[in-house]
Amino acid sequence: MGARLLLVRHGETTWHAENRYAGSSDVALTERGAAQAAALARRIAGAAEPPVAIHASPLRRAMATAEPVGFALGLPVGVEPELREAHFGLAEGRTLAELPAAVVERFRADPVAGAFPDAEPPATVADRAVTALAGIAERAEGAGGRALVVAHNTLLRLALCRLLGIPLSNYRRALPRLENGAITEVGIEAGHASLYRLNAPAE
């Protein structure tokens, strides 16, 4: 039977307007981000098959997106440390325009081999994310089959590539962006993954 995971990128943050790399920095949602979280809660609560569990990264932008859903469904939000966003090293808290041109050029050519200096290796991020998602899927399968996971743009794209057999170096091309508050649905069964929805809007 397997499990279905509803993967959601947190709502808009105070750094989105400048396209600033938040990474492991603990930035807050904007008013629009809070509205996206509320819209997500309404959609999930009204679904024919709502999730039986909710899990989130410990960073407050993810928790603030997950908690309205938990309130609407009467479910606790399980904190998953391994779902925290990648640390971006030199790029943490900066925009691409604020970085040396050579660093940006290497990153754009290959975001794995040319990862930002002092950043967490993308393969490490993918490994910890997939391990966390596999554990969530296993628990969901035994409890009803569907779980909501609120995490982050880069972490979720790397995890999706690993699950779907896409080379990590292609994650920015294959999955340019997960929209804030949008739902991406993945099925996991017997160690295999299937993509059912990508960037489905919450409203």
mmCIF file of N, CA and C in Angstrom, residues 40-135:
data_model
loop_
_atom_site.group_PDB
_atom_site.id
_atom_site.type_symbol
_atom_site.label_atom_id
_atom_site.label_comp_id
_atom_site.label_asym_id
_atom_site.label_seq_id
_atom_site.Cartn_x
_atom_site.Cartn_y
_atom_site.Cartn_z
ATOM 1 N N LEU A 40 -2.909 27.011 3.525
ATOM 2 C CA LEU A 40 -2.535 25.599 3.555
ATOM 3 C C LEU A 40 -3.390 24.841 4.566
ATOM 4 N N ALA A 41 -3.577 25.430 5.737
ATOM 5 C CA ALA A 41 -4.386 24.777 6.769
ATOM 6 C C ALA A 41 -5.816 24.556 6.289
ATOM 7 N N ARG A 42 -6.375 25.542 5.604
ATOM 8 C CA ARG A 42 -7.747 25.388 5.102
ATOM 9 C C ARG A 42 -7.825 24.275 4.070
ATOM 10 N N ARG A 43 -6.853 24.234 3.175
ATOM 11 C CA ARG A 43 -6.894 23.212 2.124
ATOM 12 C C ARG A 43 -6.709 21.817 2.715
ATOM 13 N N ILE A 44 -5.749 21.668 3.593
ATOM 14 C CA ILE A 44 -5.484 20.350 4.167
ATOM 15 C C ILE A 44 -6.659 19.890 5.020
ATOM 16 N N ALA A 45 -7.229 20.793 5.808
ATOM 17 C CA ALA A 45 -8.353 20.430 6.680
ATOM 18 C C ALA A 45 -9.574 20.034 5.865
ATOM 19 N N GLY A 46 -9.698 20.590 4.662
ATOM 20 C CA GLY A 46 -10.858 20.282 3.832
ATOM 21 C C GLY A 46 -10.644 19.126 2.871
ATOM 22 N N ALA A 47 -9.480 18.500 2.921
ATOM 23 C CA ALA A 47 -9.170 17.413 1.998
ATOM 24 C C ALA A 47 -9.983 16.167 2.318
ATOM 25 N N ALA A 48 -10.282 15.393 1.293
ATOM 26 C CA ALA A 48 -11.031 14.149 1.494
ATOM 27 C C ALA A 48 -10.246 13.161 2.340
ATOM 28 N N GLU A 49 -8.922 13.168 2.182
ATOM 29 C CA GLU A 49 -8.050 12.300 2.964
ATOM 30 C C GLU A 49 -6.967 13.141 3.645
ATOM 31 N N PRO A 50 -7.282 13.743 4.770
ATOM 32 C CA PRO A 50 -6.283 14.581 5.444
ATOM 33 C C PRO A 50 -5.151 13.726 6.014
ATOM 34 N N PRO A 51 -4.005 14.332 6.258
ATOM 35 C CA PRO A 51 -2.885 13.570 6.820
ATOM 36 C C PRO A 51 -3.177 13.087 8.235
ATOM 37 N N VAL A 52 -2.522 11.997 8.588
ATOM 38 C CA VAL A 52 -2.669 11.448 9.939
ATOM 39 C C VAL A 52 -1.548 11.930 10.843
ATOM 40 N N ALA A 53 -0.559 12.610 10.263
ATOM 41 C CA ALA A 53 0.565 13.113 11.049
ATOM 42 C C ALA A 53 1.150 14.330 10.359
ATOM 43 N N ILE A 54 1.768 15.191 11.159
ATOM 44 C CA ILE A 54 2.412 16.406 10.649
ATOM 45 C C ILE A 54 3.827 16.455 11.195
ATOM 46 N N HIS A 55 4.779 16.719 10.312
ATOM 47 C CA HIS A 55 6.183 16.811 10.700
ATOM 48 C C HIS A 55 6.775 18.078 10.099
ATOM 49 N N ALA A 56 7.741 18.680 10.797
ATOM 50 C CA ALA A 56 8.326 19.920 10.298
ATOM 51 C C ALA A 56 9.774 20.052 10.723
ATOM 52 N N SER A 57 10.491 20.812 9.926
ATOM 53 C CA SER A 57 11.825 21.272 10.309
ATOM 54 C C SER A 57 11.716 22.088 11.596
ATOM 55 N N PRO A 58 12.769 22.110 12.418
ATOM 56 C CA PRO A 58 12.705 22.891 13.640
ATOM 57 C C PRO A 58 12.815 24.399 13.432
ATOM 58 N N LEU A 59 13.195 24.864 12.249
ATOM 59 C CA LEU A 59 13.323 26.303 12.018
ATOM 60 C C LEU A 59 11.947 26.959 12.070
ATOM 61 N N ARG A 60 11.889 28.152 12.641
ATOM 62 C CA ARG A 60 10.579 28.725 12.969
ATOM 63 C C ARG A 60 9.721 29.011 11.753
ATOM 64 N N ARG A 61 10.321 29.258 10.580
ATOM 65 C CA ARG A 61 9.501 29.489 9.393
ATOM 66 C C ARG A 61 8.741 28.229 8.989
ATOM 67 N N ALA A 62 9.338 27.069 9.235
ATOM 68 C CA ALA A 62 8.644 25.812 8.951
ATOM 69 C C ALA A 62 7.602 25.507 10.024
ATOM 70 N N MET A 63 7.966 25.698 11.273
ATOM 71 C CA MET A 63 7.015 25.445 12.357
ATOM 72 C C MET A 63 5.802 26.370 12.256
ATOM 73 N N ALA A 64 6.045 27.640 11.906
ATOM 74 C CA ALA A 64 4.935 28.592 11.807
ATOM 75 C C ALA A 64 4.024 28.271 10.632
ATOM 76 N N THR A 65 4.516 27.534 9.649
ATOM 77 C CA THR A 65 3.687 27.090 8.535
ATOM 78 C C THR A 65 2.922 25.824 8.894
ATOM 79 N N ALA A 66 3.550 24.950 9.669
ATOM 80 C CA ALA A 66 2.913 23.675 10.029
ATOM 81 C C ALA A 66 1.882 23.820 11.145
ATOM 82 N N GLU A 67 2.128 24.715 12.081
ATOM 83 C CA GLU A 67 1.270 24.773 13.274
ATOM 84 C C GLU A 67 -0.195 25.095 12.980
ATOM 85 N N PRO A 68 -0.525 26.007 12.032
ATOM 86 C CA PRO A 68 -1.949 26.214 11.727
ATOM 87 C C PRO A 68 -2.636 24.956 11.208
ATOM 88 N N VAL A 69 -1.906 24.124 10.476
ATOM 89 C CA VAL A 69 -2.483 22.861 10.001
ATOM 90 C C VAL A 69 -2.727 21.934 11.188
ATOM 91 N N GLY A 70 -1.764 21.874 12.087
ATOM 92 C CA GLY A 70 -1.931 21.053 13.273
ATOM 93 C C GLY A 70 -3.132 21.483 14.095
ATOM 94 N N PHE A 71 -3.301 22.801 14.243
ATOM 95 C CA PHE A 71 -4.448 23.319 14.992
ATOM 96 C C PHE A 71 -5.755 22.933 14.309
ATOM 97 N N ALA A 72 -5.791 23.063 12.968
ATOM 98 C CA ALA A 72 -7.018 22.758 12.228
ATOM 99 C C ALA A 72 -7.392 21.289 12.319
ATOM 100 N N LEU A 73 -6.392 20.415 12.362
ATOM 101 C CA LEU A 73 -6.647 18.974 12.384
ATOM 102 C C LEU A 73 -6.625 18.378 13.792
ATOM 103 N N GLY A 74 -6.216 19.162 14.767
ATOM 104 C CA GLY A 74 -6.098 18.621 16.120
ATOM 105 C C GLY A 74 -4.943 17.653 16.249
ATOM 106 N N LEU A 75 -3.860 17.917 15.502
ATOM 107 C CA LEU A 75 -2.688 17.038 15.521
ATOM 108 C C LEU A 75 -1.456 17.799 16.008
ATOM 109 N N PRO A 76 -0.576 17.128 16.749
ATOM 110 C CA PRO A 76 0.689 17.776 17.118
ATOM 111 C C PRO A 76 1.616 17.849 15.908
ATOM 112 N N VAL A 77 2.547 18.780 15.965
ATOM 113 C CA VAL A 77 3.569 18.884 14.927
ATOM 114 C C VAL A 77 4.846 18.232 15.441
ATOM 115 N N GLY A 78 5.256 17.161 14.792
ATOM 116 C CA GLY A 78 6.497 16.493 15.174
ATOM 117 C C GLY A 78 7.693 17.236 14.613
ATOM 118 N N VAL A 79 8.636 17.563 15.479
ATOM 119 C CA VAL A 79 9.830 18.300 15.057
ATOM 120 C C VAL A 79 10.883 17.310 14.563
ATOM 121 N N GLU A 80 11.360 17.512 13.344
ATOM 122 C CA GLU A 80 12.336 16.619 12.721
ATOM 123 C C GLU A 80 13.622 17.398 12.452
ATOM 124 N N PRO A 81 14.618 17.314 13.333
ATOM 125 C CA PRO A 81 15.850 18.091 13.146
ATOM 126 C C PRO A 81 16.530 17.854 11.809
ATOM 127 N N GLU A 82 16.409 16.642 11.262
ATOM 128 C CA GLU A 82 17.096 16.337 10.006
ATOM 129 C C GLU A 82 16.431 16.985 8.792
ATOM 130 N N LEU A 83 15.298 17.637 8.995
ATOM 131 C CA LEU A 83 14.640 18.350 7.907
ATOM 132 C C LEU A 83 15.000 19.834 7.865
ATOM 133 N N ARG A 84 15.933 20.268 8.714
ATOM 134 C CA ARG A 84 16.360 21.670 8.665
ATOM 135 C C ARG A 84 17.001 21.960 7.301
ATOM 136 N N GLU A 85 16.938 23.223 6.899
ATOM 137 C CA GLU A 85 17.494 23.588 5.604
ATOM 138 C C GLU A 85 19.008 23.416 5.574
ATOM 139 N N ALA A 86 19.542 23.265 4.378
ATOM 140 C CA ALA A 86 20.994 23.205 4.188
ATOM 141 C C ALA A 86 21.643 24.489 4.702
ATOM 142 N N HIS A 87 22.844 24.358 5.212
ATOM 143 C CA HIS A 87 23.639 25.543 5.549
ATOM 144 C C HIS A 87 24.413 25.935 4.299
ATOM 145 N N PHE A 88 24.349 27.209 3.921
ATOM 146 C CA PHE A 88 24.910 27.642 2.653
ATOM 147 C C PHE A 88 26.304 28.261 2.756
ATOM 148 N N GLY A 89 26.948 28.106 3.881
ATOM 149 C CA GLY A 89 28.329 28.552 3.987
ATOM 150 C C GLY A 89 28.484 30.027 3.688
ATOM 151 N N LEU A 90 29.362 30.347 2.732
ATOM 152 C CA LEU A 90 29.645 31.736 2.373
ATOM 153 C C LEU A 90 28.385 32.484 1.941
ATOM 154 N N ALA A 91 27.410 31.781 1.359
ATOM 155 C CA ALA A 91 26.195 32.424 0.858
ATOM 156 C C ALA A 91 25.140 32.654 1.935
ATOM 157 N N GLU A 92 25.331 32.084 3.110
ATOM 158 C CA GLU A 92 24.322 32.207 4.180
ATOM 159 C C GLU A 92 24.045 33.677 4.493
ATOM 160 N N GLY A 93 22.773 34.073 4.350
ATOM 161 C CA GLY A 93 22.377 35.444 4.641
ATOM 162 C C GLY A 93 22.708 36.441 3.551
ATOM 163 N N ARG A 94 23.201 35.961 2.411
ATOM 164 C CA ARG A 94 23.584 36.850 1.321
ATOM 165 C C ARG A 94 22.765 36.552 0.066
ATOM 166 N N THR A 95 22.787 37.494 -0.862
ATOM 167 C CA THR A 95 22.221 37.278 -2.191
ATOM 168 C C THR A 95 23.358 36.884 -3.133
ATOM 169 N N LEU A 96 23.009 36.349 -4.302
ATOM 170 C CA LEU A 96 24.045 36.001 -5.278
ATOM 171 C C LEU A 96 24.850 37.231 -5.695
ATOM 172 N N ALA A 97 24.194 38.387 -5.744
ATOM 173 C CA ALA A 97 24.887 39.613 -6.146
ATOM 174 C C ALA A 97 25.958 40.026 -5.150
ATOM 175 N N GLU A 98 25.857 39.551 -3.922
ATOM 176 C CA GLU A 98 26.821 39.905 -2.882
ATOM 177 C C GLU A 98 28.000 38.943 -2.807
ATOM 178 N N LEU A 99 28.008 37.922 -3.654
ATOM 179 C CA LEU A 99 29.064 36.921 -3.645
ATOM 180 C C LEU A 99 30.047 37.163 -4.787
ATOM 181 N N PRO A 100 31.281 36.664 -4.644
ATOM 182 C CA PRO A 100 32.243 36.792 -5.747
ATOM 183 C C PRO A 100 31.707 36.137 -7.011
ATOM 184 N N ALA A 101 31.941 36.771 -8.139
ATOM 185 C CA ALA A 101 31.411 36.288 -9.416
ATOM 186 C C ALA A 101 31.877 34.872 -9.722
ATOM 187 N N ALA A 102 33.125 34.548 -9.384
ATOM 188 C CA ALA A 102 33.646 33.204 -9.670
ATOM 189 C C ALA A 102 32.911 32.147 -8.862
ATOM 190 N N VAL A 103 32.547 32.468 -7.630
ATOM 191 C CA VAL A 103 31.797 31.539 -6.775
ATOM 192 C C VAL A 103 30.419 31.279 -7.373
ATOM 193 N N VAL A 104 29.769 32.328 -7.812
ATOM 194 C CA VAL A 104 28.435 32.196 -8.407
ATOM 195 C C VAL A 104 28.497 31.404 -9.706
ATOM 196 N N GLU A 105 29.516 31.667 -10.509
ATOM 197 C CA GLU A 105 29.657 30.953 -11.779
ATOM 198 C C GLU A 105 29.832 29.451 -11.558
ATOM 199 N N ARG A 106 30.666 29.075 -10.584
ATOM 200 C CA ARG A 106 30.857 27.647 -10.293
ATOM 201 C C ARG A 106 29.571 27.014 -9.786
ATOM 202 N N PHE A 107 28.862 27.731 -8.925
ATOM 203 C CA PHE A 107 27.610 27.215 -8.372
ATOM 204 C C PHE A 107 26.564 27.005 -9.462
ATOM 205 N N ARG A 108 26.438 27.969 -10.357
ATOM 206 C CA ARG A 108 25.444 27.848 -11.419
ATOM 207 C C ARG A 108 25.785 26.730 -12.391
ATOM 208 N N ALA A 109 27.063 26.493 -12.609
ATOM 209 C CA ALA A 109 27.479 25.425 -13.520
ATOM 210 C C ALA A 109 27.216 24.053 -12.940
ATOM 211 N N ASP A 110 27.440 23.900 -11.639
ATOM 212 C CA ASP A 110 27.222 22.616 -10.957
ATOM 213 C C ASP A 110 27.078 22.898 -9.469
ATOM 214 N N PRO A 111 25.840 22.911 -8.952
ATOM 215 C CA PRO A 111 25.630 23.283 -7.550
ATOM 216 C C PRO A 111 26.124 22.245 -6.549
ATOM 217 N N VAL A 112 26.563 21.082 -7.034
ATOM 218 C CA VAL A 112 27.142 20.079 -6.141
ATOM 219 C C VAL A 112 28.662 20.217 -6.130
ATOM 220 N N ALA A 113 29.295 20.048 -7.288
ATOM 221 C CA ALA A 113 30.752 20.209 -7.363
ATOM 222 C C ALA A 113 31.169 21.642 -7.073
ATOM 223 N N GLY A 114 30.316 22.595 -7.403
ATOM 224 C CA GLY A 114 30.610 24.002 -7.172
ATOM 225 C C GLY A 114 29.818 24.590 -6.025
ATOM 226 N N ALA A 115 29.507 23.777 -5.020
ATOM 227 C CA ALA A 115 28.757 24.266 -3.854
ATOM 228 C C ALA A 115 29.479 25.448 -3.212
ATOM 229 N N PHE A 116 28.742 26.308 -2.561
ATOM 230 C CA PHE A 116 29.328 27.483 -1.935
ATOM 231 C C PHE A 116 30.405 27.078 -0.921
ATOM 232 N N PRO A 117 31.484 27.841 -0.815
ATOM 233 C CA PRO A 117 32.521 27.525 0.177
ATOM 234 C C PRO A 117 31.938 27.404 1.585
ATOM 235 N N ASP A 118 32.360 26.371 2.302
ATOM 236 C CA ASP A 118 31.949 26.091 3.692
ATOM 237 C C ASP A 118 30.485 25.684 3.825
ATOM 238 N N ALA A 119 29.818 25.404 2.706
ATOM 239 C CA ALA A 119 28.427 24.955 2.768
ATOM 240 C C ALA A 119 28.361 23.477 3.126
ATOM 241 N N GLU A 120 27.211 23.073 3.673
ATOM 242 C CA GLU A 120 26.963 21.654 3.901
ATOM 243 C C GLU A 120 26.883 20.958 2.544
ATOM 244 N N PRO A 121 27.611 19.862 2.336
ATOM 245 C CA PRO A 121 27.574 19.200 1.027
ATOM 246 C C PRO A 121 26.155 18.785 0.641
ATOM 247 N N PRO A 122 25.731 19.070 -0.584
ATOM 248 C CA PRO A 122 24.379 18.695 -1.002
ATOM 249 C C PRO A 122 24.070 17.216 -0.826
ATOM 250 N N ALA A 123 25.043 16.335 -1.035
ATOM 251 C CA ALA A 123 24.791 14.903 -0.848
ATOM 252 C C ALA A 123 24.461 14.593 0.601
ATOM 253 N N THR A 124 25.099 15.298 1.524
ATOM 254 C CA THR A 124 24.811 15.106 2.947
ATOM 255 C C THR A 124 23.392 15.564 3.263
ATOM 256 N N VAL A 125 23.003 16.687 2.693
ATOM 257 C CA VAL A 125 21.642 17.202 2.893
ATOM 258 C C VAL A 125 20.625 16.195 2.353
ATOM 259 N N ALA A 126 20.876 15.698 1.138
ATOM 260 C CA ALA A 126 19.959 14.727 0.531
ATOM 261 C C ALA A 126 19.848 13.473 1.377
ATOM 262 N N ASP A 127 20.976 12.983 1.870
ATOM 263 C CA ASP A 127 20.965 11.748 2.661
ATOM 264 C C ASP A 127 20.145 11.905 3.937
ATOM 265 N N ARG A 128 20.373 12.994 4.666
ATOM 266 C CA ARG A 128 19.631 13.142 5.927
ATOM 267 C C ARG A 128 18.151 13.400 5.675
ATOM 268 N N ALA A 129 17.846 14.122 4.586
ATOM 269 C CA ALA A 129 16.442 14.378 4.267
ATOM 270 C C ALA A 129 15.718 13.097 3.894
ATOM 271 N N VAL A 130 16.328 12.282 3.051
ATOM 272 C CA VAL A 130 15.687 11.041 2.621
ATOM 273 C C VAL A 130 15.532 10.071 3.787
ATOM 274 N N THR A 131 16.524 10.021 4.657
ATOM 275 C CA THR A 131 16.405 9.165 5.846
ATOM 276 C C THR A 131 15.220 9.595 6.702
ATOM 277 N N ALA A 132 15.072 10.908 6.903
ATOM 278 C CA ALA A 132 13.947 11.417 7.692
ATOM 279 C C ALA A 132 12.618 11.115 7.003
ATOM 280 N N LEU A 133 12.544 11.342 5.699
ATOM 281 C CA LEU A 133 11.291 11.096 4.976
ATOM 282 C C LEU A 133 10.933 9.615 4.952
ATOM 283 N N ALA A 134 11.933 8.752 4.840
ATOM 284 C CA ALA A 134 11.660 7.311 4.867
ATOM 285 C C ALA A 134 11.078 6.894 6.208
ATOM 286 N N GLY A 135 11.602 7.447 7.289
ATOM 287 C CA GLY A 135 11.065 7.141 8.610
ATOM 288 C C GLY A 135 9.643 7.641 8.777
#
